[in-house]
mmCIF file of C-alpha atoms in Angstrom:
data_model
loop_
_atom_site.group_PDB
_atom_site.id
_atom_site.type_symbol
_atom_site.label_atom_id
_atom_site.label_comp_id
_atom_site.label_asym_id
_atom_site.label_seq_id
_atom_site.Cartn_x
_atom_site.Cartn_y
_atom_site.Cartn_z
ATOM 1 C CA UNK A 1 -95.425 -169.331 37.841
ATOM 2 C CA UNK A 2 -95.578 -172.715 36.218
ATOM 3 C CA UNK A 3 -96.030 -176.205 37.516
ATOM 4 C CA UNK A 4 -92.545 -176.536 38.923
ATOM 5 C CA UNK A 5 -90.823 -173.171 38.973
ATOM 6 C CA UNK A 6 -91.261 -169.472 39.568
ATOM 7 C CA UNK A 7 -89.328 -167.116 37.304
ATOM 8 C CA UNK A 8 -89.390 -163.353 37.000
ATOM 9 C CA UNK A 9 -87.744 -161.152 34.405
ATOM 10 C CA UNK A 10 -87.702 -157.389 34.242
ATOM 11 C CA UNK A 11 -87.246 -156.277 30.677
ATOM 12 C CA UNK A 12 -86.821 -152.838 29.147
ATOM 13 C CA UNK A 13 -88.245 -152.586 25.648
ATOM 14 C CA UNK A 14 -87.230 -149.625 23.485
ATOM 15 C CA UNK A 15 -88.405 -149.958 19.922
ATOM 16 C CA UNK A 16 -87.145 -153.343 18.764
ATOM 17 C CA UNK A 17 -84.472 -153.614 21.456
ATOM 18 C CA UNK A 18 -85.185 -155.883 24.425
ATOM 19 C CA UNK A 19 -82.859 -155.509 27.399
ATOM 20 C CA UNK A 20 -83.092 -157.870 30.388
ATOM 21 C CA UNK A 21 -82.516 -155.733 33.466
ATOM 22 C CA UNK A 22 -82.789 -158.573 35.979
ATOM 23 C CA UNK A 23 -84.038 -162.103 36.281
ATOM 24 C CA UNK A 24 -84.541 -164.337 39.293
ATOM 25 C CA UNK A 25 -86.713 -167.157 40.491
ATOM 26 C CA UNK A 26 -87.107 -170.268 42.563
ATOM 27 C CA UNK A 27 -86.841 -173.712 41.020
ATOM 28 C CA UNK A 28 -88.716 -175.129 44.011
ATOM 29 C CA UNK A 29 -91.800 -172.920 43.815
ATOM 30 C CA UNK A 30 -94.689 -173.674 41.506
ATOM 31 C CA UNK A 31 -98.132 -175.116 41.059
ATOM 32 C CA UNK A 32 -96.875 -178.561 42.062
ATOM 33 C CA UNK A 33 -95.974 -177.141 45.455
ATOM 34 C CA UNK A 34 -99.461 -175.701 45.798
ATOM 35 C CA UNK A 35 -100.934 -179.088 44.877
ATOM 36 C CA UNK A 36 -98.701 -180.736 47.473
ATOM 37 C CA UNK A 37 -99.791 -178.428 50.281
ATOM 38 C CA UNK A 38 -103.460 -178.938 49.431
ATOM 39 C CA UNK A 39 -102.829 -182.688 49.182
ATOM 40 C CA UNK A 40 -101.313 -182.655 52.671
ATOM 41 C CA UNK A 41 -104.426 -180.896 53.984
ATOM 42 C CA UNK A 42 -106.716 -183.462 52.334
ATOM 43 C CA UNK A 43 -104.548 -186.320 53.613
ATOM 44 C CA UNK A 44 -104.881 -185.004 57.159
ATOM 45 C CA UNK A 45 -108.633 -184.823 56.725
ATOM 46 C CA UNK A 46 -108.718 -188.433 55.480
ATOM 47 C CA UNK A 47 -106.524 -189.581 58.378
ATOM 48 C CA UNK A 48 -108.865 -187.916 60.898
ATOM 49 C CA UNK A 49 -111.823 -189.768 59.382
ATOM 50 C CA UNK A 50 -110.164 -193.170 58.951
ATOM 51 C CA UNK A 51 -106.902 -193.352 60.949
ATOM 52 C CA UNK A 52 -105.162 -194.213 57.645
ATOM 53 C CA UNK A 53 -101.913 -192.500 56.650
ATOM 54 C CA UNK A 54 -102.126 -192.141 52.864
ATOM 55 C CA UNK A 55 -98.359 -191.801 52.535
ATOM 56 C CA UNK A 56 -98.170 -195.563 53.042
ATOM 57 C CA UNK A 57 -100.282 -196.100 49.902
ATOM 58 C CA UNK A 58 -98.516 -194.679 46.816
ATOM 59 C CA UNK A 59 -101.376 -195.279 44.372
ATOM 60 C CA UNK A 60 -103.872 -193.690 46.754
ATOM 61 C CA UNK A 61 -101.489 -190.771 47.281
ATOM 62 C CA UNK A 62 -101.279 -190.299 43.516
ATOM 63 C CA UNK A 63 -105.090 -190.234 43.248
ATOM 64 C CA UNK A 64 -105.264 -187.689 46.074
ATOM 65 C CA UNK A 65 -102.585 -185.512 44.494
ATOM 66 C CA UNK A 66 -104.469 -185.572 41.188
ATOM 67 C CA UNK A 67 -107.670 -184.558 42.991
ATOM 68 C CA UNK A 68 -105.825 -181.709 44.748
ATOM 69 C CA UNK A 69 -104.547 -180.374 41.422
ATOM 70 C CA UNK A 70 -108.015 -180.521 39.883
ATOM 71 C CA UNK A 71 -109.499 -178.794 42.937
ATOM 72 C CA UNK A 72 -106.909 -175.998 42.674
ATOM 73 C CA UNK A 73 -107.877 -175.438 39.039
ATOM 74 C CA UNK A 74 -111.617 -175.561 39.729
ATOM 75 C CA UNK A 75 -111.298 -173.115 42.619
ATOM 76 C CA UNK A 76 -109.906 -170.522 40.230
ATOM 77 C CA UNK A 77 -113.451 -170.299 38.866
ATOM 78 C CA UNK A 78 -115.656 -171.549 41.725
ATOM 79 C CA UNK A 79 -115.983 -170.870 45.440
ATOM 80 C CA UNK A 80 -116.344 -174.543 46.441
ATOM 81 C CA UNK A 81 -115.081 -177.804 44.993
ATOM 82 C CA UNK A 82 -116.382 -181.247 45.907
ATOM 83 C CA UNK A 83 -113.936 -184.137 46.071
ATOM 84 C CA UNK A 84 -115.080 -187.746 45.934
ATOM 85 C CA UNK A 85 -112.470 -190.480 45.815
ATOM 86 C CA UNK A 86 -114.247 -193.810 46.235
ATOM 87 C CA UNK A 87 -112.312 -196.656 47.817
ATOM 88 C CA UNK A 88 -109.233 -194.536 48.290
ATOM 89 C CA UNK A 89 -107.795 -197.133 50.657
ATOM 90 C CA UNK A 90 -109.665 -200.413 50.957
ATOM 91 C CA UNK A 91 -113.312 -199.567 51.486
ATOM 92 C CA UNK A 92 -112.543 -196.077 52.845
ATOM 93 C CA UNK A 93 -113.522 -193.202 50.574
ATOM 94 C CA UNK A 94 -112.764 -189.513 50.756
ATOM 95 C CA UNK A 95 -115.832 -187.341 50.469
ATOM 96 C CA UNK A 96 -115.144 -183.701 51.225
ATOM 97 C CA UNK A 97 -115.265 -180.148 49.963
ATOM 98 C CA UNK A 98 -112.545 -177.555 49.609
ATOM 99 C CA UNK A 99 -113.321 -173.853 49.492
ATOM 100 C CA UNK A 100 -111.454 -171.167 47.625
ATOM 101 C CA UNK A 101 -110.806 -169.569 51.013
ATOM 102 C CA UNK A 102 -109.112 -172.781 52.206
ATOM 103 C CA UNK A 103 -106.999 -172.978 49.045
ATOM 104 C CA UNK A 104 -105.968 -169.355 49.488
ATOM 105 C CA UNK A 105 -105.019 -170.015 53.094
ATOM 106 C CA UNK A 106 -102.683 -172.870 52.197
ATOM 107 C CA UNK A 107 -101.057 -171.261 49.129
ATOM 108 C CA UNK A 108 -100.715 -167.736 50.518
ATOM 109 C CA UNK A 109 -97.203 -168.374 51.932
ATOM 110 C CA UNK A 110 -96.039 -169.502 48.480
ATOM 111 C CA UNK A 111 -97.451 -166.399 46.811
ATOM 112 C CA UNK A 112 -95.812 -164.237 49.473
ATOM 113 C CA UNK A 113 -92.528 -166.031 48.774
ATOM 114 C CA UNK A 114 -92.830 -165.221 45.064
ATOM 115 C CA UNK A 115 -93.474 -161.550 45.849
ATOM 116 C CA UNK A 116 -90.341 -161.414 48.019
ATOM 117 C CA UNK A 117 -88.394 -162.681 45.008
ATOM 118 C CA UNK A 118 -90.121 -160.048 42.858
ATOM 119 C CA UNK A 119 -89.021 -157.318 45.295
ATOM 120 C CA UNK A 120 -85.450 -158.629 45.213
ATOM 121 C CA UNK A 121 -85.515 -158.663 41.412
ATOM 122 C CA UNK A 122 -86.817 -155.096 41.222
ATOM 123 C CA UNK A 123 -83.971 -154.021 43.477
ATOM 124 C CA UNK A 124 -81.423 -155.875 41.320
ATOM 125 C CA UNK A 125 -82.845 -154.154 38.224
ATOM 126 C CA UNK A 126 -82.687 -150.773 39.938
ATOM 127 C CA UNK A 127 -86.362 -150.034 39.334
ATOM 128 C CA UNK A 128 -89.442 -149.498 41.478
ATOM 129 C CA UNK A 129 -92.919 -150.897 41.003
ATOM 130 C CA UNK A 130 -93.992 -147.458 39.754
ATOM 131 C CA UNK A 131 -91.566 -147.820 36.844
ATOM 132 C CA UNK A 132 -93.118 -151.090 35.653
ATOM 133 C CA UNK A 133 -95.390 -150.404 32.702
ATOM 134 C CA UNK A 134 -96.895 -153.833 32.159
ATOM 135 C CA UNK A 135 -97.164 -157.130 34.006
ATOM 136 C CA UNK A 136 -97.415 -160.373 32.072
ATOM 137 C CA UNK A 137 -98.381 -163.385 34.175
ATOM 138 C CA UNK A 138 -97.514 -166.778 32.742
ATOM 139 C CA UNK A 139 -98.435 -170.283 33.899
ATOM 140 C CA UNK A 140 -101.562 -171.990 35.145
ATOM 141 C CA UNK A 141 -101.245 -171.020 38.827
ATOM 142 C CA UNK A 142 -101.469 -167.344 37.831
ATOM 143 C CA UNK A 143 -105.200 -167.952 37.347
ATOM 144 C CA UNK A 144 -105.682 -168.188 41.116
ATOM 145 C CA UNK A 145 -107.699 -165.056 42.016
ATOM 146 C CA UNK A 146 -105.836 -164.452 45.292
ATOM 147 C CA UNK A 147 -102.487 -164.572 43.482
ATOM 148 C CA UNK A 148 -103.737 -162.031 40.940
ATOM 149 C CA UNK A 149 -104.998 -159.785 43.776
ATOM 150 C CA UNK A 150 -101.698 -159.970 45.648
ATOM 151 C CA UNK A 151 -99.723 -159.205 42.478
ATOM 152 C CA UNK A 152 -102.025 -156.268 41.746
ATOM 153 C CA UNK A 153 -101.551 -154.928 45.291
ATOM 154 C CA UNK A 154 -97.775 -155.384 45.167
ATOM 155 C CA UNK A 155 -97.301 -153.688 41.777
ATOM 156 C CA UNK A 156 -100.273 -151.300 42.158
ATOM 157 C CA UNK A 157 -101.540 -152.302 38.716
ATOM 158 C CA UNK A 158 -103.453 -155.152 37.129
ATOM 159 C CA UNK A 159 -101.715 -157.798 35.044
ATOM 160 C CA UNK A 160 -101.982 -157.386 31.265
ATOM 161 C CA UNK A 161 -105.441 -158.462 30.139
ATOM 162 C CA UNK A 162 -105.906 -160.890 27.292
ATOM 163 C CA UNK A 163 -102.658 -162.789 27.863
ATOM 164 C CA UNK A 164 -103.225 -166.542 27.876
ATOM 165 C CA UNK A 165 -101.052 -167.838 30.745
ATOM 166 C CA UNK A 166 -100.741 -171.253 29.068
ATOM 167 C CA UNK A 167 -99.406 -170.068 25.729
ATOM 168 C CA UNK A 168 -97.696 -166.756 26.549
ATOM 169 C CA UNK A 169 -94.182 -168.236 26.638
ATOM 170 C CA UNK A 170 -94.648 -170.120 23.374
ATOM 171 C CA UNK A 171 -95.969 -166.929 21.792
ATOM 172 C CA UNK A 172 -92.932 -164.975 22.977
ATOM 173 C CA UNK A 173 -94.123 -163.277 26.160
#
């Protein structure tokens, strides 16, 4: 689950032979989508405080989107994230907090969508979750604790420990 896409591959490894049993994904499902949903939530909050629609201010929207992405990353390690965007539009600033619980609420439908694709891919491969020996999660959004919990519940096993989600593909995941 990277910034822009979700991909899943089910691979059988026997000795030095790698066989792709099935692959699937969604080119419109990734961390950027999570950032966008959180950005929408923050934009609504700003509009309630100021009556200003941030979509009419592209530079302000960009700043908000950047803050949403940073909040998503911080909430992978913290329970609360403070956001302060001074003079976001004119003299109006955004001063707010986002909780991990709030992030999980807004991204949960996207994680559920990825798990539906995983189920479809398992079916295409002709395997069950019990037949999966190891899970390798790749991409920054896989650091989100709720995502890891939902994957663990779905597959009834924890993802492989010690795999760096940022470099796994480059290292030949």
